[in-house]
Amino acid sequence: MKEPRSIVLTEEYAKKYFGEEDPIGQSLKIEQDTNVSVVTGVMQNFPENSHFHAKMLGSINTLPQNEDNLSWVNQNFYTYVVLAEGTDVEAFEAGLYEMVVKYVGPIVQQAMGIDLDQFEAAGNSYGYRLIPLTDLHLRSNLRFNIEPPGNPLYVYLFLVAAILILVIAGINFMNLATAQSSSRSQEVGLRKVVGSSKPQLIAQFLTESVILSLLALVVAIILVNILMPGYNNLIQKNLNFNVFDRSWILPLLVVFAIFIGIFSGGYPAFVLASFRPTAVLSSSKSSGRAGKGTLRKILIVMQFTTTVVILLGTVVVKRQLTFMQKKDPGFEREDVLVVHRSDALGESIDAFKQEISQHSNVMVAANSTHIPSGGFMGNAHWLEGRGTDDIYTLAMYRTSYDFDEALDLELVQGRFFSRDMPTDSFGVVVNEATLKVLGIDDPLNTRFFQPSYRGDPDEFMPIIGVVKDFHFESMANEIKPMAIHFMEGNQPGQLIVKLGDGQRKETISFIQDKWEALTSEYPFEYTWLDEEFSAMFEDERNTGQLLGIFSFLSIVITCLGLLGLISYATSQRRKEIGIRKIMGASIKVVMTLFSKETSILLGISALLSLPAYFGVKAWLQKFAYHIDFQWGFYFLVLAMVSLFVLLVALLTVSFHTYRVASANPVDSLRYE
């Protein structure tokens, strides 16, 4: 791709445009390029685990070789570097800074009248840093990525949740296996009588547990492939799972399944192998040593605690998501149409706005380089009279007239760009955060200089208005200082169209007709601003839904574990229950006895879950704007969650206890 207008297509796009023909040497016309590009190669499709997914790569030499594209301070490009094996990365980065001194330093001197040392002494920085390719998706911390990055916090959160649920399931197996030990006690006694040793019995029961675990692995692989499409739809990803993709996946899963089998089957195997032949053969109903089940109770407490914590997390995530969705963003997002690539209309943009404004349902239309939730530019500014020691990087939009009306922004001082004031095109509108951060007391008598905008240090732009703060990015971030500049000409961006109530379908059809009358080369594409804004909460929404699923699984598995504990307890106390009934105890009294024990275990779990407050608090701190989460609210949520878990647990206990308590006590005492 050394030659201008040479392009390389993916296999998918090569087949899309050229079918079975050889694409090499074929020509394609690309948006807004009056010339055609020549296909010089075909590459494999980008894998799903890539940090970006291009369909076509073009030669950088196709771009105009003008001052902007050749400037050392142009930040519109990413540079990929393949280092030789054994390269000292820190030394390489130090060499990159030497390039900053050599090439960027003179630009800073020319634009600002200060050298690079003074620029950095004022708290500014400029440089290049290396980021490993494998870190770009989850650990880059870049403000602008080619595609939205992932959040490692959620990866670790779901990993921990999955491990906890797996541990709970293993604990359940222990409880259920030991609870059912009485049914195999005579088998153990007979095997010991005929000569089986304790190690042989342990090996037998561990083998059974491992086989069950391996069978569960097979079922899990089948279920994962069945449920994967629905899961992908839920998290808006395109994950796939194939145990044969890598040679190490299947062996690793088998080893892991064996470990789970040994982990979950170890204790039951030891218990079963420890039965004394004389004890288990003396009565068909004996199960050996009764024990108090202390370990099983501890395990149930662990399960309850895990369930309570997961439910707490689910409630808080849902509350935070609701808070963000209902919080006033500071602008109107309902009935606001966003027409993409409005710059494709070229000089016809003003005529287009006039045409669509004739429709009774079109209130106002305005151009903007960006929309709330759609990123922003960042540029250095300084204030007149303060010198170059006070340099600030402000978020920047460039907009046309009526931008404030299209989004219903609230002006707190001054005015927005006015057609009646030609000099406004050289002015700037700021938000309240700018006044606060920069310490501006009299904004309408303050002027800015922004070097990359005009390039003449003698020309300062007056602040003509101040708008109330509005959320132009995620609510995880505090509202940044912002400068809104006037858009000269038709620059790349969107057209924001404020509509009236109703008539959406007819209005969009009208706007599309006007678009197609001006250009047939570019398709009419639009979205709704409220949908764009809502998309910012996608991670939190997915997290809430997945935690809801984890909560459900946790409750189900915990109830199974509780069933195991109650099964064991009732089998050990069958004679006690029979005696109590003979002495006049009612079924209700017997059920209350076991329910009380369950309530105590849950109460202990609620106390053990208190440290989760700090974890939830830490998660909320990543949001600049979040729900008020104090101890009082935490205790309220904890009480609600605990009561819910208690209700489910008591229903489980009552069902099994009622069945046992309803049995004829004679059956429990006939062998005494």
Phi, psi and omega in degrees: 000036179284328183279145176302146177062026171263138183227155175238129182257154169286163178302322180299313183285328177297319179289325181297316186269331187237000178060231182271358179289157175286117184284341184298126180090352178285160184246146175224145175257127184251150183325132170061001178266119182288342178260165179263156176252150184251132178284120181249357180188163176232132181242164177294154175297145179295136179291160181296331183270026174272153180280353168207161188226087179276148173260343185205139174242133180245157179292133178293339178288354176287332182294148177301134179275061181259181185297321181296311184288335181266356184290142179285349177256010175286122184252026183267006185233152171250140179244124178259129184237128174261113182270146176293149180301134180088004180294136175282106186297318181297319178293323179295317179295324177298323177294328176295324180292329176298327176292324177298314180299319185286319189253324182276325181308310179299327179292318177298318180298318182289319185280326188243348180077017178228158178273176186295325179297317178294321179300316181284328178295335179279005178095007180265166177210152175208130180182183179239142177226150180267136177234124177304140182303325182288348181263352189297323186282322187245338190228024185274329184057029176281145177288321182239116175250157177299319173231155181305131181283167175272168179248112182297334179302318181288326177298312180293323180299312182289327177296314179297316180299318180295318180295317180298317180294323178294319178296317178301317180297320178296319177297319178301318180299318178301310183297314181294322181293317179289327178295329181265010185297331182298330181288345181244006184296320180292325176300316180296317180299315180296318180297321180291324179297322182274006171115000179291134179272167180298315177301324179294320179292319178299316179298321180297312184289326176294321178298318177299317181295318180294320178298317177300319180295320178293321176296321177296325177298316179299314179297319181297318179298318179296314181295321179300315180292328178287319186271348185303317179302317179294322178294317177299320178295326180291314184263004178058042176237178178229063181280153173219155183223120178219117184295346181259005178297321179232145185293338185268348187295307183297312177302321179296317179296321179295314178299318180296318179296320178297317179299315179298319179298317180291318181298312185278335183263353184297309182294312177301322179297319179294318180297312182296319182289346182270355180297141177272130183304318182296327182285316186282338181267351181283340180210134181292347182252357183280150178235024179085215182290128183288310182068168180260357178067029183299315180299318180296324177294321177298318180295321178295321177300318177299318179295314178301316181299314179299316180297316180298317181296315179297318178295321177301313179300319180297315181298316182293317179299317179297318180295319180294319179297316178298319179300314182293322182289329183265344180295138179295118181282351180092004177211164180276124180244350179276140178058034177247116181267136178246111178268118185277156178055043179295339178293345178297340179281349178060226182287354180275002185299318180295320178296323179296316179297321178294320181296311184288336179292346178288341179286136185295339182265358176265113182280312182196155178223141182211148176271153173201144176292335182217165174234157174305131184086355184251031178080183180194165173269156176234122183223149180285139176224151166220160186266143177297135177092348181259348181079179185275003177286335179257086180247131184234142173264116182252144169295141187225132168247152166240124186226164176267185172300156172074006178300321181294324180286323181298325180256001180056046176287145181265121177275129178256339175209151173068216185214169172266178181302130184239138176294338180279352181236088183304329182289347180297336180296343178257003180267182180215142176250133182242169176258175183296327180299328178297316179297319183291311185289320183271354178067044181266119181268327184234078189298325185286354173242028181240143180234146181251152165237131179232099192303321184283355182268312181248320178087000180246110183301342181275352183255113178252145182261127180284145171282118183258348181194161178230125177257151176296144180307136173224154184277104178259002172215187185302148177287358171292339182252143174291147181299124184273157171301139187222142174237127178255116180260160179282138179274118177267121181076197181253092183270161179305134181166211183230162172252124181260122184240117177272122182255160173278185180285137175075185178055031184299310185299314181294321182293317180297319178299320179296314180296319180297320178299318179294322178297310184292339176286337181263332179209132175253359186274330184241131183290152176279115182233136182212161170220175176256139184298323180295328177289319177299317181293318180295330181296338179295338183263016186299317180299313181295321180296315178296320179298315179299318181293318180291321177296327176298318177295316178298322179298315180299313179298318181297318179295315180299313183293321179296320178296324176295319177296319178296321177299321177297317180296315181294322177300316180294314183297317181290326178292325179284333186248023182300318180294320179300317180297319179298316179296317179301319181291322178295325180281001174110001180291138179275168176300322180300319180296317180296317179296321179297323180303312182284326179295324179298317179298319179297319180297321179295317179299318180292323177299319177296320179298319179299320178294319181292339181275357181302320179300343178298340177306316184290325177293316178295319179299318180296321178296319181292333182294344178285350175259127177294333180233117184212172179295155177283109186243090177249177183301322180300313179295321180298315180297323178297312179296318180299318180296317180296315181295316181296319178297321179296312180297321179298317180300312179297318181295317181294324176298318179296313181296315183298319181301312183286318182295321179299319180297318180288317183292337181279350182290158178291122181299337179300324180296329181281335189247003188296336183265358181279000000 
